[in-house]
Amino acid sequence: MMRASFGTLLTVSLLAMGLSGCIVRTQARIPRPHARVTVRASAPPPPPATATVTVQAAQPTVASGVTVVEATCTQGAQEVCNGLDDNCNGQIDEGCGYSSGNIQITLAWQGGADLDMYVTDPAGETISYSHRRSASGGHLDQDARGQCNASQANNTIENVYWNQPNPPRGTYNVQVHYWAGSSCSTSAGPTPLTLSIAVGGRVLGAYNYVINPDQRIDIASFTL
Ligand SMILES: [Ca+2]
Ligand SMILES: [Ca+2]
Ligand SMILES: [Ca+2]
């Protein structure tokens, strides 16, 4: 069965009225179809690509008397706080409370001496216990045994790192000094140390040396 629409009925009614002699001036409003507008939100721009900067350094130059530590790591090994990358992941002593980064330099030693690490950046600024941050972004975040104070955790480890993607290019020099201001330090006598250097997530090298009271030595230097 066909159904008469309202529009059809209206038209028929108007015609009937016109035929009956009445002048009908009317203007039927034709409903407009609703325009369907589809608004498509433009897709958000993709996030900027993460800067993948590969920082590399040539093999460090080491001082006379410094020995290279061979085979320092085993994949899957437990990382312990010893100044070495035990598990081969390019981070030295991760989980020990000090930081890794695009550059990480970690000094560890044995005994009661107060050793101090000095790292000089390409601009010539030296980071140490007395100047812990450089303008280039370097930071000594682990200092140890200041005047023989042994009350802190990992009190025979010092650590310096740069964690920005682009640490400054140039030559970095790493020195170690055996503080001899008190017998509390010098009574430890000659002290074996280990120093590791990691750049761009890779350990460049680990080094051993036995340092004497009041000695100051350039352990290693490397160039980005
Ligand atoms: Ca590690
Ligand atoms: Ca370790
Ligand atoms: Ca120290």
PDB file of N, CA and C in Angstrom, residues 122-193:
ATOM      1  N   PRO A 122      87.083  19.354  26.408  1.00  0.00           N
ATOM      2  CA  PRO A 122      87.772  19.994  25.279  1.00  0.00           C
ATOM      3  C   PRO A 122      87.929  21.506  25.416  1.00  0.00           C
ATOM      4  N   ALA A 123      87.097  22.127  26.241  1.00  0.00           N
ATOM      5  CA  ALA A 123      87.229  23.571  26.441  1.00  0.00           C
ATOM      6  C   ALA A 123      88.285  23.906  27.485  1.00  0.00           C
ATOM      7  N   GLY A 124      88.848  22.878  28.104  1.00  0.00           N
ATOM      8  CA  GLY A 124      89.878  23.116  29.100  1.00  0.00           C
ATOM      9  C   GLY A 124      89.341  23.253  30.514  1.00  0.00           C
ATOM     10  N   GLU A 125      88.070  23.019  30.700  1.00  0.00           N
ATOM     11  CA  GLU A 125      87.466  23.127  32.033  1.00  0.00           C
ATOM     12  C   GLU A 125      87.612  21.784  32.750  1.00  0.00           C
ATOM     13  N   THR A 126      88.055  21.829  33.970  1.00  0.00           N
ATOM     14  CA  THR A 126      88.329  20.596  34.713  1.00  0.00           C
ATOM     15  C   THR A 126      87.268  20.356  35.775  1.00  0.00           C
ATOM     16  N   ILE A 127      86.712  19.158  35.735  1.00  0.00           N
ATOM     17  CA  ILE A 127      85.702  18.721  36.700  1.00  0.00           C
ATOM     18  C   ILE A 127      86.407  17.915  37.786  1.00  0.00           C
ATOM     19  N   SER A 128      86.083  18.203  39.037  1.00  0.00           N
ATOM     20  CA  SER A 128      86.631  17.432  40.153  1.00  0.00           C
ATOM     21  C   SER A 128      85.719  17.649  41.356  1.00  0.00           C
ATOM     22  N   TYR A 129      86.128  17.139  42.517  1.00  0.00           N
ATOM     23  CA  TYR A 129      85.314  17.317  43.724  1.00  0.00           C
ATOM     24  C   TYR A 129      85.087  18.797  44.057  1.00  0.00           C
ATOM     25  N   SER A 130      86.018  19.665  43.636  1.00  0.00           N
ATOM     26  CA  SER A 130      85.886  21.081  43.969  1.00  0.00           C
ATOM     27  C   SER A 130      85.185  21.882  42.876  1.00  0.00           C
ATOM     28  N   HIS A 131      84.846  21.219  41.763  1.00  0.00           N
ATOM     29  CA  HIS A 131      84.175  21.902  40.642  1.00  0.00           C
ATOM     30  C   HIS A 131      83.411  20.818  39.898  1.00  0.00           C
ATOM     31  N   ARG A 132      82.209  20.561  40.357  1.00  0.00           N
ATOM     32  CA  ARG A 132      81.539  19.312  39.952  1.00  0.00           C
ATOM     33  C   ARG A 132      80.799  19.385  38.630  1.00  0.00           C
ATOM     34  N   ARG A 133      80.526  20.558  38.144  1.00  0.00           N
ATOM     35  CA  ARG A 133      79.810  20.673  36.867  1.00  0.00           C
ATOM     36  C   ARG A 133      80.570  21.607  35.932  1.00  0.00           C
ATOM     37  N   SER A 134      80.636  21.200  34.661  1.00  0.00           N
ATOM     38  CA  SER A 134      81.287  22.061  33.671  1.00  0.00           C
ATOM     39  C   SER A 134      80.225  22.675  32.772  1.00  0.00           C
ATOM     40  N   ALA A 135      80.601  23.761  32.113  1.00  0.00           N
ATOM     41  CA  ALA A 135      79.680  24.411  31.173  1.00  0.00           C
ATOM     42  C   ALA A 135      79.320  23.483  30.028  1.00  0.00           C
ATOM     43  N   SER A 136      80.162  22.516  29.749  1.00  0.00           N
ATOM     44  CA  SER A 136      79.908  21.584  28.642  1.00  0.00           C
ATOM     45  C   SER A 136      78.926  20.488  29.012  1.00  0.00           C
ATOM     46  N   GLY A 137      78.452  20.464  30.254  1.00  0.00           N
ATOM     47  CA  GLY A 137      77.467  19.460  30.658  1.00  0.00           C
ATOM     48  C   GLY A 137      78.029  18.312  31.471  1.00  0.00           C
ATOM     49  N   GLY A 138      79.306  18.327  31.726  1.00  0.00           N
ATOM     50  CA  GLY A 138      79.901  17.269  32.535  1.00  0.00           C
ATOM     51  C   GLY A 138      79.522  17.412  33.997  1.00  0.00           C
ATOM     52  N   HIS A 139      79.457  16.288  34.674  1.00  0.00           N
ATOM     53  CA  HIS A 139      79.008  16.305  36.072  1.00  0.00           C
ATOM     54  C   HIS A 139      79.707  15.198  36.852  1.00  0.00           C
ATOM     55  N   LEU A 140      80.363  15.572  37.924  1.00  0.00           N
ATOM     56  CA  LEU A 140      80.878  14.582  38.874  1.00  0.00           C
ATOM     57  C   LEU A 140      79.752  14.304  39.865  1.00  0.00           C
ATOM     58  N   ASP A 141      79.100  13.163  39.697  1.00  0.00           N
ATOM     59  CA  ASP A 141      77.952  12.867  40.570  1.00  0.00           C
ATOM     60  C   ASP A 141      78.291  11.851  41.654  1.00  0.00           C
ATOM     61  N   GLN A 142      79.519  11.394  41.649  1.00  0.00           N
ATOM     62  CA  GLN A 142      79.958  10.495  42.718  1.00  0.00           C
ATOM     63  C   GLN A 142      81.362  10.916  43.108  1.00  0.00           C
ATOM     64  N   ASP A 143      81.450  11.489  44.299  1.00  0.00           N
ATOM     65  CA  ASP A 143      82.737  11.873  44.870  1.00  0.00           C
ATOM     66  C   ASP A 143      82.981  10.919  46.030  1.00  0.00           C
ATOM     67  N   ALA A 144      84.231  10.694  46.376  1.00  0.00           N
ATOM     68  CA  ALA A 144      84.459   9.693  47.421  1.00  0.00           C
ATOM     69  C   ALA A 144      85.622  10.052  48.326  1.00  0.00           C
ATOM     70  N   ARG A 145      85.423   9.775  49.559  1.00  0.00           N
ATOM     71  CA  ARG A 145      86.453   9.862  50.597  1.00  0.00           C
ATOM     72  C   ARG A 145      87.064  11.245  50.710  1.00  0.00           C
ATOM     73  N   GLY A 146      86.276  12.281  50.617  1.00  0.00           N
ATOM     74  CA  GLY A 146      86.818  13.606  50.844  1.00  0.00           C
ATOM     75  C   GLY A 146      87.472  13.665  52.216  1.00  0.00           C
ATOM     76  N   GLN A 147      88.781  13.873  52.225  1.00  0.00           N
ATOM     77  CA  GLN A 147      89.555  13.883  53.473  1.00  0.00           C
ATOM     78  C   GLN A 147      89.272  12.623  54.296  1.00  0.00           C
ATOM     79  N   CYS A 148      89.229  11.511  53.613  1.00  0.00           N
ATOM     80  CA  CYS A 148      89.110  10.179  54.221  1.00  0.00           C
ATOM     81  C   CYS A 148      87.722   9.863  54.762  1.00  0.00           C
ATOM     82  N   ASN A 149      86.765  10.722  54.510  1.00  0.00           N
ATOM     83  CA  ASN A 149      85.399  10.412  54.948  1.00  0.00           C
ATOM     84  C   ASN A 149      84.922   9.145  54.227  1.00  0.00           C
ATOM     85  N   ALA A 150      84.564   8.152  55.002  1.00  0.00           N
ATOM     86  CA  ALA A 150      84.166   6.863  54.415  1.00  0.00           C
ATOM     87  C   ALA A 150      82.727   6.524  54.754  1.00  0.00           C
ATOM     88  N   SER A 151      81.929   7.559  55.065  1.00  0.00           N
ATOM     89  CA  SER A 151      80.580   7.283  55.558  1.00  0.00           C
ATOM     90  C   SER A 151      79.571   7.033  54.438  1.00  0.00           C
ATOM     91  N   GLN A 152      79.937   7.289  53.191  1.00  0.00           N
ATOM     92  CA  GLN A 152      78.970   7.170  52.106  1.00  0.00           C
ATOM     93  C   GLN A 152      79.023   5.781  51.473  1.00  0.00           C
ATOM     94  N   ALA A 153      78.002   5.501  50.671  1.00  0.00           N
ATOM     95  CA  ALA A 153      78.007   4.252  49.908  1.00  0.00           C
ATOM     96  C   ALA A 153      79.045   4.349  48.790  1.00  0.00           C
ATOM     97  N   ASN A 154      79.581   3.242  48.407  1.00  0.00           N
ATOM     98  CA  ASN A 154      80.565   3.181  47.318  1.00  0.00           C
ATOM     99  C   ASN A 154      81.663   4.225  47.527  1.00  0.00           C
ATOM    100  N   ASN A 155      82.289   4.181  48.687  1.00  0.00           N
ATOM    101  CA  ASN A 155      83.208   5.260  49.059  1.00  0.00           C
ATOM    102  C   ASN A 155      84.608   5.117  48.481  1.00  0.00           C
ATOM    103  N   THR A 156      84.791   4.238  47.530  1.00  0.00           N
ATOM    104  CA  THR A 156      86.045   4.216  46.773  1.00  0.00           C
ATOM    105  C   THR A 156      85.759   4.260  45.270  1.00  0.00           C
ATOM    106  N   ILE A 157      84.738   5.047  44.904  1.00  0.00           N
ATOM    107  CA  ILE A 157      84.397   5.210  43.487  1.00  0.00           C
ATOM    108  C   ILE A 157      84.080   6.677  43.207  1.00  0.00           C
ATOM    109  N   GLU A 158      84.641   7.202  42.126  1.00  0.00           N
ATOM    110  CA  GLU A 158      84.253   8.528  41.639  1.00  0.00           C
ATOM    111  C   GLU A 158      83.790   8.380  40.189  1.00  0.00           C
ATOM    112  N   ASN A 159      82.801   9.210  39.805  1.00  0.00           N
ATOM    113  CA  ASN A 159      82.157   9.046  38.498  1.00  0.00           C
ATOM    114  C   ASN A 159      81.848  10.406  37.877  1.00  0.00           C
ATOM    115  N   VAL A 160      82.184  10.538  36.606  1.00  0.00           N
ATOM    116  CA  VAL A 160      81.875  11.748  35.831  1.00  0.00           C
ATOM    117  C   VAL A 160      81.148  11.308  34.567  1.00  0.00           C
ATOM    118  N   TYR A 161      80.138  12.091  34.152  1.00  0.00           N
ATOM    119  CA  TYR A 161      79.412  11.712  32.939  1.00  0.00           C
ATOM    120  C   TYR A 161      78.920  12.966  32.216  1.00  0.00           C
ATOM    121  N   TRP A 162      78.673  12.786  30.933  1.00  0.00           N
ATOM    122  CA  TRP A 162      77.934  13.747  30.094  1.00  0.00           C
ATOM    123  C   TRP A 162      76.764  12.965  29.533  1.00  0.00           C
ATOM    124  N   ASN A 163      75.551  13.454  29.694  1.00  0.00           N
ATOM    125  CA  ASN A 163      74.429  12.654  29.203  1.00  0.00           C
ATOM    126  C   ASN A 163      73.655  13.303  28.069  1.00  0.00           C
ATOM    127  N   GLN A 164      74.155  14.426  27.516  1.00  0.00           N
ATOM    128  CA  GLN A 164      73.445  15.013  26.384  1.00  0.00           C
ATOM    129  C   GLN A 164      73.826  14.264  25.099  1.00  0.00           C
ATOM    130  N   PRO A 165      72.958  14.364  24.058  1.00  0.00           N
ATOM    131  CA  PRO A 165      73.247  13.607  22.826  1.00  0.00           C
ATOM    132  C   PRO A 165      74.549  14.006  22.157  1.00  0.00           C
ATOM    133  N   ASN A 166      74.893  15.269  22.295  1.00  0.00           N
ATOM    134  CA  ASN A 166      76.083  15.751  21.594  1.00  0.00           C
ATOM    135  C   ASN A 166      77.085  16.357  22.568  1.00  0.00           C
ATOM    136  N   PRO A 167      77.798  15.561  23.284  1.00  0.00           N
ATOM    137  CA  PRO A 167      78.851  16.149  24.123  1.00  0.00           C
ATOM    138  C   PRO A 167      79.891  16.804  23.217  1.00  0.00           C
ATOM    139  N   PRO A 168      80.568  17.798  23.726  1.00  0.00           N
ATOM    140  CA  PRO A 168      81.485  18.548  22.855  1.00  0.00           C
ATOM    141  C   PRO A 168      82.588  17.673  22.269  1.00  0.00           C
ATOM    142  N   ARG A 169      82.854  17.956  20.996  1.00  0.00           N
ATOM    143  CA  ARG A 169      83.951  17.254  20.320  1.00  0.00           C
ATOM    144  C   ARG A 169      85.282  17.799  20.812  1.00  0.00           C
ATOM    145  N   GLY A 170      86.251  16.950  20.742  1.00  0.00           N
ATOM    146  CA  GLY A 170      87.585  17.366  21.154  1.00  0.00           C
ATOM    147  C   GLY A 170      88.186  16.324  22.077  1.00  0.00           C
ATOM    148  N   THR A 171      89.200  16.736  22.772  1.00  0.00           N
ATOM    149  CA  THR A 171      89.969  15.796  23.596  1.00  0.00           C
ATOM    150  C   THR A 171      89.624  15.951  25.079  1.00  0.00           C
ATOM    151  N   TYR A 172      89.412  14.809  25.700  1.00  0.00           N
ATOM    152  CA  TYR A 172      89.143  14.736  27.139  1.00  0.00           C
ATOM    153  C   TYR A 172      90.356  14.078  27.807  1.00  0.00           C
ATOM    154  N   ASN A 173      90.740  14.631  28.938  1.00  0.00           N
ATOM    155  CA  ASN A 173      91.883  14.088  29.655  1.00  0.00           C
ATOM    156  C   ASN A 173      91.468  13.710  31.069  1.00  0.00           C
ATOM    157  N   VAL A 174      91.922  12.552  31.500  1.00  0.00           N
ATOM    158  CA  VAL A 174      91.534  12.039  32.817  1.00  0.00           C
ATOM    159  C   VAL A 174      92.780  11.872  33.684  1.00  0.00           C
ATOM    160  N   GLN A 175      92.783  12.565  34.797  1.00  0.00           N
ATOM    161  CA  GLN A 175      93.864  12.470  35.761  1.00  0.00           C
ATOM    162  C   GLN A 175      93.350  11.878  37.067  1.00  0.00           C
ATOM    163  N   VAL A 176      94.276  11.274  37.794  1.00  0.00           N
ATOM    164  CA  VAL A 176      93.958  10.838  39.153  1.00  0.00           C
ATOM    165  C   VAL A 176      95.056  11.357  40.079  1.00  0.00           C
ATOM    166  N   HIS A 177      94.617  11.877  41.224  1.00  0.00           N
ATOM    167  CA  HIS A 177      95.554  12.371  42.239  1.00  0.00           C
ATOM    168  C   HIS A 177      95.325  11.618  43.536  1.00  0.00           C
ATOM    169  N   TYR A 178      96.432  11.273  44.171  1.00  0.00           N
ATOM    170  CA  TYR A 178      96.385  10.608  45.477  1.00  0.00           C
ATOM    171  C   TYR A 178      96.552  11.695  46.531  1.00  0.00           C
ATOM    172  N   TRP A 179      95.468  12.040  47.207  1.00  0.00           N
ATOM    173  CA  TRP A 179      95.505  13.112  48.208  1.00  0.00           C
ATOM    174  C   TRP A 179      96.397  12.687  49.370  1.00  0.00           C
ATOM    175  N   ALA A 180      97.332  13.567  49.709  1.00  0.00           N
ATOM    176  CA  ALA A 180      98.310  13.221  50.736  1.00  0.00           C
ATOM    177  C   ALA A 180      98.276  14.231  51.877  1.00  0.00           C
ATOM    178  N   GLY A 181      97.114  14.799  52.103  1.00  0.00           N
ATOM    179  CA  GLY A 181      97.001  15.826  53.136  1.00  0.00           C
ATOM    180  C   GLY A 181      96.939  15.272  54.542  1.00  0.00           C
ATOM    181  N   SER A 182      96.836  13.983  54.670  1.00  0.00           N
ATOM    182  CA  SER A 182      96.726  13.402  56.006  1.00  0.00           C
ATOM    183  C   SER A 182      97.163  11.952  55.950  1.00  0.00           C
ATOM    184  N   SER A 183      97.668  11.487  57.075  1.00  0.00           N
ATOM    185  CA  SER A 183      98.066  10.077  57.143  1.00  0.00           C
ATOM    186  C   SER A 183      96.865   9.164  57.033  1.00  0.00           C
ATOM    187  N   CYS A 184      95.663   9.711  57.251  1.00  0.00           N
ATOM    188  CA  CYS A 184      94.473   8.864  57.076  1.00  0.00           C
ATOM    189  C   CYS A 184      94.374   8.371  55.647  1.00  0.00           C
ATOM    190  N   SER A 185      94.969   9.127  54.735  1.00  0.00           N
ATOM    191  CA  SER A 185      94.987   8.724  53.333  1.00  0.00           C
ATOM    192  C   SER A 185      96.289   8.011  52.980  1.00  0.00           C
ATOM    193  N   THR A 186      97.398   8.632  53.328  1.00  0.00           N
ATOM    194  CA  THR A 186      98.687   8.096  52.883  1.00  0.00           C
ATOM    195  C   THR A 186      99.057   6.787  53.572  1.00  0.00           C
ATOM    196  N   SER A 187      98.473   6.530  54.708  1.00  0.00           N
ATOM    197  CA  SER A 187      98.789   5.268  55.395  1.00  0.00           C
ATOM    198  C   SER A 187      98.337   4.061  54.583  1.00  0.00           C
ATOM    199  N   ALA A 188      97.470   4.312  53.611  1.00  0.00           N
ATOM    200  CA  ALA A 188      97.036   3.207  52.744  1.00  0.00           C
ATOM    201  C   ALA A 188      98.150   2.763  51.810  1.00  0.00           C
ATOM    202  N   GLY A 189      99.180   3.631  51.650  1.00  0.00           N
ATOM    203  CA  GLY A 189     100.301   3.251  50.799  1.00  0.00           C
ATOM    204  C   GLY A 189      99.918   3.179  49.334  1.00  0.00           C
ATOM    205  N   PRO A 190     100.783   2.591  48.520  1.00  0.00           N
ATOM    206  CA  PRO A 190     100.477   2.450  47.092  1.00  0.00           C
ATOM    207  C   PRO A 190      99.113   1.778  46.911  1.00  0.00           C
ATOM    208  N   THR A 191      98.320   2.374  46.033  1.00  0.00           N
ATOM    209  CA  THR A 191      96.911   1.971  45.941  1.00  0.00           C
ATOM    210  C   THR A 191      96.554   1.580  44.511  1.00  0.00           C
ATOM    211  N   PRO A 192      96.080   0.349  44.322  1.00  0.00           N
ATOM    212  CA  PRO A 192      95.639  -0.056  42.985  1.00  0.00           C
ATOM    213  C   PRO A 192      94.320   0.601  42.613  1.00  0.00           C
ATOM    214  N   LEU A 193      94.249   1.100  41.389  1.00  0.00           N
ATOM    215  CA  LEU A 193      93.014   1.725  40.903  1.00  0.00           C
ATOM    216  C   LEU A 193      92.615   1.114  39.571  1.00  0.00           C
TER     217      LEU A 193
END
